[in-house]
């Protein structure tokens, strides 16, 4: 039996995709082998990775002057790749809206001057700071954001005014959750294990002029975007199986109606949960309303014992992974693309029952 899995990542995937992968496990389309067992230079695999890229381009409407890279190392390794590849002036502006932005900022400091031009640390990252007129240095190489803050449940609904500088965004936990105007960014990247596929793949969408040989001295060959771009993500063995599953998820999104449909589906789910939280006598959301994420919904009862009781009873009732991040406490429901609407409806029913019993 499948549970309702509210994990922040690795997270729920569409059941259809998992079933298809299961069907193809022993013999992928007459090749007599699993995708895990085939050469990444084979004809069959070439089709898999090319189709995956094309489907992603179609879904996101990615312009031709952007490269799509399938990489490894997690989003965390990309924290270093950004300064290594972009810090020509050794200066960048970081907006600190949570732990992932902070980690990226700290990593960038190894390579140059990384300036925290805005932060919401003063209120435990429960909001997105006003980024309409930041003090961005003239010679900054880029402005960095974490667009959806997985741990705290906030989202940039308006991109910062970068004053003409290149925008770099970590979209790990909002990737493919809604339509996006790629041209507003220099680099969009994310680990896929939140909303797109299995852990082990990072997708990076990078404007071509940012992919050059002019990288920081000492940048490893593998971490130079030019190496990966020149080799169509096949410089070495890519995370083959993970890319194959991502490709299936892209096809699933297309079938569901693309990113407009995903957005509508995600808004509907989030509304059910937020509407309940806003009138509940027991539970309350922890984030400023205007900055609420559609993907990660943190909430608390205000009583740690009651929080723990809730998580335990929810688990017994088939709602998994509702415990909040270890640094925040309380609860968090991650309701990514593949979470069905019934999952959220049933969770809210369960919360109502818990409230009646404990209030
Ligand atoms: C999970 C997450 C990361 C870290 O991803 P890894 O692939 O584990 O390195 C970074 N940024 C955001 C926004 C995340 O949600």
mmCIF file of C-alpha atoms and ligand atoms in Angstrom:
data_model
loop_
_atom_site.group_PDB
_atom_site.id
_atom_site.type_symbol
_atom_site.label_atom_id
_atom_site.label_comp_id
_atom_site.label_asym_id
_atom_site.label_seq_id
_atom_site.Cartn_x
_atom_site.Cartn_y
_atom_site.Cartn_z
ATOM 1 C CA UNK A 1 0.000 0.000 0.000
ATOM 2 C CA UNK A 2 1.267 3.505 -0.848
ATOM 3 C CA UNK A 3 1.155 6.156 1.858
ATOM 4 C CA UNK A 4 0.620 9.876 1.449
ATOM 5 C CA UNK A 5 4.228 11.007 1.487
ATOM 6 C CA UNK A 6 4.752 14.622 2.548
ATOM 7 C CA UNK A 7 8.547 14.382 2.519
ATOM 8 C CA UNK A 8 10.506 17.522 1.584
ATOM 9 C CA UNK A 9 12.933 15.434 -0.453
ATOM 10 C CA UNK A 10 13.588 12.897 -1.766
ATOM 11 C CA UNK A 11 9.878 13.110 -2.292
ATOM 12 C CA UNK A 12 6.766 11.681 -3.882
ATOM 13 C CA UNK A 13 6.880 10.863 -7.605
ATOM 14 C CA UNK A 14 3.920 10.253 -9.933
ATOM 15 C CA UNK A 15 2.695 6.683 -9.508
ATOM 16 C CA UNK A 16 2.317 6.379 -13.268
ATOM 17 C CA UNK A 17 6.010 7.103 -13.735
ATOM 18 C CA UNK A 18 7.023 4.506 -11.165
ATOM 19 C CA UNK A 19 4.798 1.881 -12.772
ATOM 20 C CA UNK A 20 6.201 2.574 -16.220
ATOM 21 C CA UNK A 21 9.741 2.306 -14.880
ATOM 22 C CA UNK A 22 8.810 -0.978 -13.211
ATOM 23 C CA UNK A 23 7.430 -2.327 -16.490
ATOM 24 C CA UNK A 24 10.649 -1.404 -18.260
ATOM 25 C CA UNK A 25 12.951 -2.605 -15.500
ATOM 26 C CA UNK A 26 14.124 -5.895 -17.004
ATOM 27 C CA UNK A 27 13.856 -5.093 -20.685
ATOM 28 C CA UNK A 28 13.867 -1.487 -21.818
ATOM 29 C CA UNK A 29 12.055 -1.302 -25.162
ATOM 30 C CA UNK A 30 13.447 -4.543 -26.551
ATOM 31 C CA UNK A 31 17.078 -3.842 -25.644
ATOM 32 C CA UNK A 32 17.033 -6.867 -23.337
ATOM 33 C CA UNK A 33 18.477 -4.826 -20.494
ATOM 34 C CA UNK A 34 17.552 -2.281 -17.881
ATOM 35 C CA UNK A 35 18.404 1.397 -18.362
ATOM 36 C CA UNK A 36 20.726 0.905 -15.373
ATOM 37 C CA UNK A 37 22.749 -1.593 -17.332
ATOM 38 C CA UNK A 38 23.189 0.162 -20.650
ATOM 39 C CA UNK A 39 26.076 2.232 -21.937
ATOM 40 C CA UNK A 40 25.561 5.955 -21.709
ATOM 41 C CA UNK A 41 26.986 6.057 -25.253
ATOM 42 C CA UNK A 42 24.398 3.614 -26.619
ATOM 43 C CA UNK A 43 21.765 4.554 -29.159
ATOM 44 C CA UNK A 44 18.961 3.779 -26.710
ATOM 45 C CA UNK A 45 20.440 6.034 -24.038
ATOM 46 C CA UNK A 46 21.185 8.804 -26.500
ATOM 47 C CA UNK A 47 17.474 8.899 -27.309
ATOM 48 C CA UNK A 48 16.561 8.952 -23.595
ATOM 49 C CA UNK A 49 18.753 11.943 -22.709
ATOM 50 C CA UNK A 50 17.950 13.890 -25.906
ATOM 51 C CA UNK A 51 14.218 13.401 -25.443
ATOM 52 C CA UNK A 52 14.484 14.409 -21.798
ATOM 53 C CA UNK A 53 16.200 17.644 -22.773
ATOM 54 C CA UNK A 54 13.721 18.394 -25.555
ATOM 55 C CA UNK A 55 10.707 17.726 -23.329
ATOM 56 C CA UNK A 56 12.129 20.014 -20.647
ATOM 57 C CA UNK A 57 12.745 22.706 -23.262
ATOM 58 C CA UNK A 58 9.153 22.365 -24.451
ATOM 59 C CA UNK A 59 7.638 22.468 -20.962
ATOM 60 C CA UNK A 60 9.662 25.463 -19.766
ATOM 61 C CA UNK A 61 9.816 27.209 -23.110
ATOM 62 C CA UNK A 62 13.599 27.447 -22.838
ATOM 63 C CA UNK A 63 15.096 29.800 -25.442
ATOM 64 C CA UNK A 64 17.801 28.483 -27.801
ATOM 65 C CA UNK A 65 20.486 30.631 -26.211
ATOM 66 C CA UNK A 66 20.244 28.645 -22.980
ATOM 67 C CA UNK A 67 21.989 25.316 -22.408
ATOM 68 C CA UNK A 68 20.401 22.540 -20.383
ATOM 69 C CA UNK A 69 22.884 20.514 -18.337
ATOM 70 C CA UNK A 70 22.282 17.296 -16.411
ATOM 71 C CA UNK A 71 24.879 17.217 -13.640
ATOM 72 C CA UNK A 72 25.801 15.433 -10.426
ATOM 73 C CA UNK A 73 26.881 16.554 -6.983
ATOM 74 C CA UNK A 74 23.537 17.779 -5.720
ATOM 75 C CA UNK A 75 22.494 21.376 -5.367
ATOM 76 C CA UNK A 76 25.170 21.654 -2.679
ATOM 77 C CA UNK A 77 28.012 21.156 -5.117
ATOM 78 C CA UNK A 78 26.474 23.736 -7.388
ATOM 79 C CA UNK A 79 26.890 26.267 -4.541
ATOM 80 C CA UNK A 80 30.612 26.170 -5.431
ATOM 81 C CA UNK A 81 30.136 25.895 -9.177
ATOM 82 C CA UNK A 82 28.341 29.247 -9.273
ATOM 83 C CA UNK A 83 31.301 31.336 -8.011
ATOM 84 C CA UNK A 84 33.856 29.154 -9.811
ATOM 85 C CA UNK A 85 32.189 29.828 -13.138
ATOM 86 C CA UNK A 86 30.834 33.326 -12.649
ATOM 87 C CA UNK A 87 33.046 35.301 -10.271
ATOM 88 C CA UNK A 88 35.125 37.240 -12.801
ATOM 89 C CA UNK A 89 35.292 40.276 -10.480
ATOM 90 C CA UNK A 90 35.316 38.083 -7.379
ATOM 91 C CA UNK A 91 32.215 39.794 -6.087
ATOM 92 C CA UNK A 92 28.598 38.687 -5.791
ATOM 93 C CA UNK A 93 25.396 39.665 -3.981
ATOM 94 C CA UNK A 94 23.473 37.063 -1.970
ATOM 95 C CA UNK A 95 19.940 37.321 -0.598
ATOM 96 C CA UNK A 96 19.714 35.236 2.535
ATOM 97 C CA UNK A 97 16.242 33.754 2.927
ATOM 98 C CA UNK A 98 17.045 30.481 4.650
ATOM 99 C CA UNK A 99 19.502 27.742 5.250
ATOM 100 C CA UNK A 100 20.107 26.824 1.612
ATOM 101 C CA UNK A 101 20.766 30.430 0.602
ATOM 102 C CA UNK A 102 23.057 30.778 3.597
ATOM 103 C CA UNK A 103 25.014 27.671 2.672
ATOM 104 C CA UNK A 104 25.419 28.903 -0.902
ATOM 105 C CA UNK A 105 26.593 32.271 0.429
ATOM 106 C CA UNK A 106 29.113 30.682 2.789
ATOM 107 C CA UNK A 107 30.439 28.513 -0.027
ATOM 108 C CA UNK A 108 30.847 31.559 -2.293
ATOM 109 C CA UNK A 109 32.946 33.275 0.392
ATOM 110 C CA UNK A 110 35.639 30.672 -0.208
ATOM 111 C CA UNK A 111 36.109 32.112 -3.700
ATOM 112 C CA UNK A 112 35.540 35.823 -3.399
ATOM 113 C CA UNK A 113 33.596 38.585 -1.763
ATOM 114 C CA UNK A 114 30.032 37.393 -1.243
ATOM 115 C CA UNK A 115 27.892 40.173 0.166
ATOM 116 C CA UNK A 116 24.605 39.550 1.973
ATOM 117 C CA UNK A 117 22.588 42.396 0.476
ATOM 118 C CA UNK A 118 19.344 41.331 2.181
ATOM 119 C CA UNK A 119 18.285 38.791 4.774
ATOM 120 C CA UNK A 120 15.227 37.578 6.653
ATOM 121 C CA UNK A 121 17.234 35.945 9.440
ATOM 122 C CA UNK A 122 15.800 38.465 11.953
ATOM 123 C CA UNK A 123 12.438 36.656 11.927
ATOM 124 C CA UNK A 124 13.592 33.062 11.450
ATOM 125 C CA UNK A 125 13.295 33.367 7.670
ATOM 126 C CA UNK A 126 9.496 33.598 7.860
ATOM 127 C CA UNK A 127 9.293 36.178 5.064
ATOM 128 C CA UNK A 128 10.981 37.366 1.862
ATOM 129 C CA UNK A 129 12.699 40.743 2.279
ATOM 130 C CA UNK A 130 11.861 43.665 0.016
ATOM 131 C CA UNK A 131 14.276 43.313 -2.901
ATOM 132 C CA UNK A 132 13.076 46.168 -5.067
ATOM 133 C CA UNK A 133 15.985 48.508 -4.379
ATOM 134 C CA UNK A 134 18.960 46.681 -2.944
ATOM 135 C CA UNK A 135 22.444 48.006 -2.594
ATOM 136 C CA UNK A 136 24.033 45.861 -5.302
ATOM 137 C CA UNK A 137 27.682 46.693 -6.026
ATOM 138 C CA UNK A 138 28.433 48.018 -9.503
ATOM 139 C CA UNK A 139 30.977 45.296 -10.111
ATOM 140 C CA UNK A 140 28.977 42.357 -8.721
ATOM 141 C CA UNK A 141 29.172 39.357 -11.036
ATOM 142 C CA UNK A 142 25.686 38.135 -10.139
ATOM 143 C CA UNK A 143 22.812 38.245 -7.674
ATOM 144 C CA UNK A 144 21.908 34.958 -6.004
ATOM 145 C CA UNK A 145 18.577 33.767 -4.608
ATOM 146 C CA UNK A 146 17.044 30.566 -3.330
ATOM 147 C CA UNK A 147 13.649 31.009 -4.975
ATOM 148 C CA UNK A 148 11.621 28.615 -2.829
ATOM 149 C CA UNK A 149 12.816 28.040 0.709
ATOM 150 C CA UNK A 150 12.155 24.375 1.350
ATOM 151 C CA UNK A 151 12.742 24.489 5.086
ATOM 152 C CA UNK A 152 10.900 27.710 5.946
ATOM 153 C CA UNK A 153 8.138 27.582 3.333
ATOM 154 C CA UNK A 154 8.626 30.945 1.659
ATOM 155 C CA UNK A 155 8.781 31.782 -2.041
ATOM 156 C CA UNK A 156 9.917 34.806 -4.055
ATOM 157 C CA UNK A 157 6.671 35.807 -5.824
ATOM 158 C CA UNK A 158 8.536 38.711 -7.317
ATOM 159 C CA UNK A 159 12.127 38.362 -8.474
ATOM 160 C CA UNK A 160 14.619 40.835 -7.003
ATOM 161 C CA UNK A 161 15.618 43.938 -8.892
ATOM 162 C CA UNK A 162 19.176 42.908 -9.752
ATOM 163 C CA UNK A 163 20.020 46.326 -11.216
ATOM 164 C CA UNK A 164 20.983 44.652 -14.443
ATOM 165 C CA UNK A 165 23.167 41.952 -12.908
ATOM 166 C CA UNK A 166 22.834 38.271 -13.781
ATOM 167 C CA UNK A 167 20.270 36.469 -11.637
ATOM 168 C CA UNK A 168 21.200 33.009 -10.354
ATOM 169 C CA UNK A 169 18.397 30.997 -8.745
ATOM 170 C CA UNK A 170 18.308 27.750 -6.816
ATOM 171 C CA UNK A 171 14.858 26.388 -7.704
ATOM 172 C CA UNK A 172 15.340 22.906 -6.213
ATOM 173 C CA UNK A 173 11.986 22.879 -4.434
ATOM 174 C CA UNK A 174 9.833 24.786 -6.942
ATOM 175 C CA UNK A 175 11.221 23.406 -10.192
ATOM 176 C CA UNK A 176 8.409 22.814 -12.719
ATOM 177 C CA UNK A 177 5.724 23.807 -10.213
ATOM 178 C CA UNK A 178 4.543 26.742 -12.355
ATOM 179 C CA UNK A 179 5.401 28.531 -15.616
ATOM 180 C CA UNK A 180 8.627 30.506 -15.568
ATOM 181 C CA UNK A 181 10.135 33.205 -17.766
ATOM 182 C CA UNK A 182 13.596 31.761 -18.304
ATOM 183 C CA UNK A 183 14.869 34.987 -19.893
ATOM 184 C CA UNK A 184 14.767 36.723 -16.496
ATOM 185 C CA UNK A 185 17.559 34.478 -15.241
ATOM 186 C CA UNK A 186 21.182 33.853 -16.113
ATOM 187 C CA UNK A 187 21.216 30.514 -14.315
ATOM 188 C CA UNK A 188 18.326 28.391 -13.044
ATOM 189 C CA UNK A 189 19.311 25.215 -11.267
ATOM 190 C CA UNK A 190 18.058 22.622 -8.857
ATOM 191 C CA UNK A 191 18.528 19.192 -7.405
ATOM 192 C CA UNK A 192 15.717 17.093 -8.875
ATOM 193 C CA UNK A 193 14.877 15.052 -5.777
ATOM 194 C CA UNK A 194 12.303 17.572 -4.547
ATOM 195 C CA UNK A 195 9.877 17.901 -7.431
ATOM 196 C CA UNK A 196 11.252 16.132 -10.489
ATOM 197 C CA UNK A 197 13.012 12.840 -9.974
ATOM 198 C CA UNK A 198 15.352 10.663 -7.925
ATOM 199 C CA UNK A 199 18.313 12.104 -6.016
ATOM 200 C CA UNK A 200 21.581 12.246 -7.932
ATOM 201 C CA UNK A 201 20.692 14.637 -10.741
ATOM 202 C CA UNK A 202 21.050 18.407 -10.841
ATOM 203 C CA UNK A 203 19.505 20.256 -13.760
ATOM 204 C CA UNK A 204 21.051 23.579 -14.722
ATOM 205 C CA UNK A 205 19.665 25.947 -17.346
ATOM 206 C CA UNK A 206 22.394 28.443 -18.186
ATOM 207 C CA UNK A 207 22.501 31.349 -20.628
ATOM 208 C CA UNK A 208 25.176 30.585 -23.208
ATOM 209 C CA UNK A 209 27.257 33.722 -22.731
ATOM 210 C CA UNK A 210 27.854 32.681 -19.092
ATOM 211 C CA UNK A 211 29.486 29.435 -20.176
ATOM 212 C CA UNK A 212 33.132 30.262 -20.870
ATOM 213 C CA UNK A 213 36.712 29.141 -20.349
ATOM 214 C CA UNK A 214 37.215 32.133 -18.083
ATOM 215 C CA UNK A 215 36.677 30.376 -14.751
ATOM 216 C CA UNK A 216 38.469 30.727 -11.430
ATOM 217 C CA UNK A 217 41.944 29.144 -11.380
ATOM 218 C CA UNK A 218 41.800 25.667 -9.914
ATOM 219 C CA UNK A 219 38.242 24.940 -11.049
ATOM 220 C CA UNK A 220 38.060 21.173 -11.581
ATOM 221 C CA UNK A 221 37.379 20.079 -15.169
ATOM 222 C CA UNK A 222 34.140 18.423 -14.127
ATOM 223 C CA UNK A 223 32.818 21.564 -12.421
ATOM 224 C CA UNK A 224 33.500 23.822 -15.380
ATOM 225 C CA UNK A 225 30.167 24.369 -17.127
ATOM 226 C CA UNK A 226 31.945 24.613 -20.493
ATOM 227 C CA UNK A 227 33.178 21.025 -20.141
ATOM 228 C CA UNK A 228 29.649 19.800 -19.519
ATOM 229 C CA UNK A 229 28.058 21.994 -22.189
ATOM 230 C CA UNK A 230 30.598 21.046 -24.887
ATOM 231 C CA UNK A 231 29.884 17.395 -24.197
ATOM 232 C CA UNK A 232 26.083 17.603 -23.916
ATOM 233 C CA UNK A 233 26.277 16.438 -20.279
ATOM 234 C CA UNK A 234 28.146 13.299 -21.390
ATOM 235 C CA UNK A 235 31.719 14.290 -20.528
ATOM 236 C CA UNK A 236 31.756 11.340 -18.178
ATOM 237 C CA UNK A 237 29.064 8.859 -17.157
ATOM 238 C CA UNK A 238 26.010 10.906 -16.197
ATOM 239 C CA UNK A 239 23.455 9.798 -13.590
ATOM 240 C CA UNK A 240 21.807 7.712 -16.313
ATOM 241 C CA UNK A 241 18.914 6.164 -14.472
ATOM 242 C CA UNK A 242 17.962 9.370 -12.691
ATOM 243 C CA UNK A 243 17.865 11.299 -15.979
ATOM 244 C CA UNK A 244 15.660 8.558 -17.451
ATOM 245 C CA UNK A 245 13.152 8.982 -14.607
ATOM 246 C CA UNK A 246 13.260 12.789 -14.945
ATOM 247 C CA UNK A 247 12.443 12.306 -18.630
ATOM 248 C CA UNK A 248 9.373 10.288 -17.671
ATOM 249 C CA UNK A 249 8.286 13.003 -15.247
ATOM 250 C CA UNK A 250 8.622 15.610 -18.024
ATOM 251 C CA UNK A 251 6.339 13.506 -20.229
ATOM 252 C CA UNK A 252 3.891 13.159 -17.338
ATOM 253 C CA UNK A 253 3.835 16.956 -16.898
ATOM 254 C CA UNK A 254 3.212 17.411 -20.625
ATOM 255 C CA UNK A 255 0.339 14.946 -20.459
ATOM 256 C CA UNK A 256 -1.134 16.717 -17.434
ATOM 257 C CA UNK A 257 -1.260 19.956 -19.427
ATOM 258 C CA UNK A 258 2.140 21.504 -18.805
ATOM 259 C CA UNK A 259 3.197 24.082 -16.260
ATOM 260 C CA UNK A 260 -0.033 26.113 -16.363
ATOM 261 C CA UNK A 261 -1.906 22.999 -15.315
ATOM 262 C CA UNK A 262 0.722 22.205 -12.658
ATOM 263 C CA UNK A 263 0.324 25.684 -11.233
ATOM 264 C CA UNK A 264 -3.468 25.377 -11.053
ATOM 265 C CA UNK A 265 -3.158 21.950 -9.421
ATOM 266 C CA UNK A 266 -0.597 23.238 -6.908
ATOM 267 C CA UNK A 267 -2.594 26.375 -6.080
ATOM 268 C CA UNK A 268 -5.679 24.301 -5.447
ATOM 269 C CA UNK A 269 -3.842 21.971 -3.064
ATOM 270 C CA UNK A 270 -2.074 24.777 -1.197
ATOM 271 C CA UNK A 271 -5.336 26.706 -0.802
ATOM 272 C CA UNK A 272 -7.031 23.751 0.880
ATOM 273 C CA UNK A 273 -4.261 23.567 3.454
ATOM 274 C CA UNK A 274 -3.723 27.305 4.003
ATOM 275 C CA UNK A 275 -7.472 28.004 4.244
ATOM 276 C CA UNK A 276 -7.719 25.408 6.967
ATOM 277 C CA UNK A 277 -4.672 26.766 8.822
ATOM 278 C CA UNK A 278 -6.068 30.310 8.697
ATOM 279 C CA UNK A 279 -9.225 29.380 10.576
ATOM 280 C CA UNK A 280 -7.859 26.614 12.811
ATOM 281 C CA UNK A 281 -7.923 27.042 16.586
ATOM 282 C CA UNK A 282 -5.044 24.630 17.044
ATOM 283 C CA UNK A 283 -2.731 24.827 14.044
ATOM 284 C CA UNK A 284 -1.150 27.884 12.541
ATOM 285 C CA UNK A 285 1.098 28.579 9.559
ATOM 286 C CA UNK A 286 4.508 30.068 10.364
ATOM 287 C CA UNK A 287 5.044 32.210 7.281
ATOM 288 C CA UNK A 288 3.885 35.687 6.221
ATOM 289 C CA UNK A 289 0.882 35.187 3.980
ATOM 290 C CA UNK A 290 2.201 37.126 1.007
ATOM 291 C CA UNK A 291 5.339 34.979 0.860
ATOM 292 C CA UNK A 292 3.796 31.535 1.252
ATOM 293 C CA UNK A 293 5.207 28.685 -0.803
ATOM 294 C CA UNK A 294 2.910 26.431 -2.813
ATOM 295 C CA UNK A 295 5.266 23.536 -2.230
ATOM 296 C CA UNK A 296 6.324 23.494 1.427
ATOM 297 C CA UNK A 297 3.831 24.349 4.144
ATOM 298 C CA UNK A 298 5.225 24.601 7.680
ATOM 299 C CA UNK A 299 2.810 24.801 10.612
ATOM 300 C CA UNK A 300 2.803 24.463 14.410
ATOM 301 C CA UNK A 301 0.415 23.995 17.298
ATOM 302 C CA UNK A 302 2.587 26.131 19.577
ATOM 303 C CA UNK A 303 3.114 23.151 21.868
ATOM 304 C CA UNK A 304 6.031 20.831 21.143
ATOM 305 C CA UNK A 305 4.449 17.824 22.825
ATOM 306 C CA UNK A 306 1.296 18.251 20.834
ATOM 307 C CA UNK A 307 3.346 18.628 17.633
ATOM 308 C CA UNK A 308 5.074 15.327 18.357
ATOM 309 C CA UNK A 309 1.748 13.663 19.120
ATOM 310 C CA UNK A 310 0.328 14.933 15.854
ATOM 311 C CA UNK A 311 3.265 13.651 13.793
ATOM 312 C CA UNK A 312 3.016 10.252 15.474
ATOM 313 C CA UNK A 313 -0.734 9.879 15.021
ATOM 314 C CA UNK A 314 -0.563 11.166 11.447
ATOM 315 C CA UNK A 315 2.040 8.546 10.630
ATOM 316 C CA UNK A 316 -0.157 5.808 12.066
ATOM 317 C CA UNK A 317 -2.988 7.075 9.850
ATOM 318 C CA UNK A 318 -0.855 6.865 6.671
ATOM 319 C CA UNK A 319 0.493 10.425 6.416
ATOM 320 C CA UNK A 320 4.261 10.162 6.300
ATOM 321 C CA UNK A 321 7.105 12.640 6.848
ATOM 322 C CA UNK A 322 5.159 15.516 8.380
ATOM 323 C CA UNK A 323 7.796 16.343 10.966
ATOM 324 C CA UNK A 324 9.279 19.814 10.448
ATOM 325 C CA UNK A 325 12.939 20.303 9.603
ATOM 326 C CA UNK A 326 15.218 19.525 12.525
ATOM 327 C CA UNK A 327 16.281 23.183 12.776
ATOM 328 C CA UNK A 328 12.710 24.535 12.892
ATOM 329 C CA UNK A 329 10.537 21.981 14.659
ATOM 330 C CA UNK A 330 6.766 21.728 14.300
ATOM 331 C CA UNK A 331 5.355 20.236 11.129
ATOM 332 C CA UNK A 332 5.857 20.682 7.420
ATOM 333 C CA UNK A 333 3.755 19.275 4.614
ATOM 334 C CA UNK A 334 5.557 19.245 1.290
ATOM 335 C CA UNK A 335 2.941 19.072 -1.432
ATOM 336 C CA UNK A 336 4.926 18.814 -4.645
ATOM 337 C CA UNK A 337 3.508 18.249 -8.150
ATOM 338 C CA UNK A 338 3.021 14.515 -7.630
ATOM 339 C CA UNK A 339 1.011 14.870 -4.409
ATOM 340 C CA UNK A 340 -2.586 14.178 -5.385
ATOM 341 C CA UNK A 341 -5.330 16.529 -4.257
ATOM 342 C CA UNK A 342 -6.888 13.727 -2.173
ATOM 343 C CA UNK A 343 -3.667 13.583 -0.161
ATOM 344 C CA UNK A 344 -4.150 17.172 0.983
ATOM 345 C CA UNK A 345 -7.904 16.800 1.484
ATOM 346 C CA UNK A 346 -7.401 13.756 3.656
ATOM 347 C CA UNK A 347 -4.620 15.435 5.604
ATOM 348 C CA UNK A 348 -6.900 18.385 6.387
ATOM 349 C CA UNK A 349 -9.679 15.989 7.455
ATOM 350 C CA UNK A 350 -7.199 14.320 9.757
ATOM 351 C CA UNK A 351 -6.063 17.686 11.155
ATOM 352 C CA UNK A 352 -9.685 18.639 11.867
ATOM 353 C CA UNK A 353 -10.215 15.428 13.771
ATOM 354 C CA UNK A 354 -6.997 15.937 15.721
ATOM 355 C CA UNK A 355 -8.043 19.477 16.536
ATOM 356 C CA UNK A 356 -11.433 18.349 17.822
ATOM 357 C CA UNK A 357 -9.775 15.758 20.041
ATOM 358 C CA UNK A 358 -7.030 18.006 21.408
ATOM 359 C CA UNK A 359 -8.492 21.487 21.666
HETATM 360 C C1 LIG B 1 17.359 20.175 -0.810
HETATM 361 C C2 LIG B 1 17.847 21.482 -1.233
HETATM 362 C C3 LIG B 1 19.221 21.722 -1.456
HETATM 363 C C4 LIG B 1 20.280 20.672 -1.228
HETATM 364 O O1 LIG B 1 20.226 19.717 -2.200
HETATM 365 P P1 LIG B 1 21.300 18.541 -2.297
HETATM 366 O O2 LIG B 1 20.976 17.957 -3.629
HETATM 367 O O3 LIG B 1 21.043 17.619 -1.160
HETATM 368 O O4 LIG B 1 22.649 19.131 -2.239
HETATM 369 C C5 LIG B 1 19.596 22.976 -1.892
HETATM 370 N N1 LIG B 1 18.700 23.937 -2.109
HETATM 371 C C6 LIG B 1 17.382 23.753 -1.889
HETATM 372 C C7 LIG B 1 16.419 24.860 -2.141
HETATM 373 C C8 LIG B 1 16.923 22.522 -1.448
HETATM 374 O O5 LIG B 1 15.606 22.330 -1.229
#
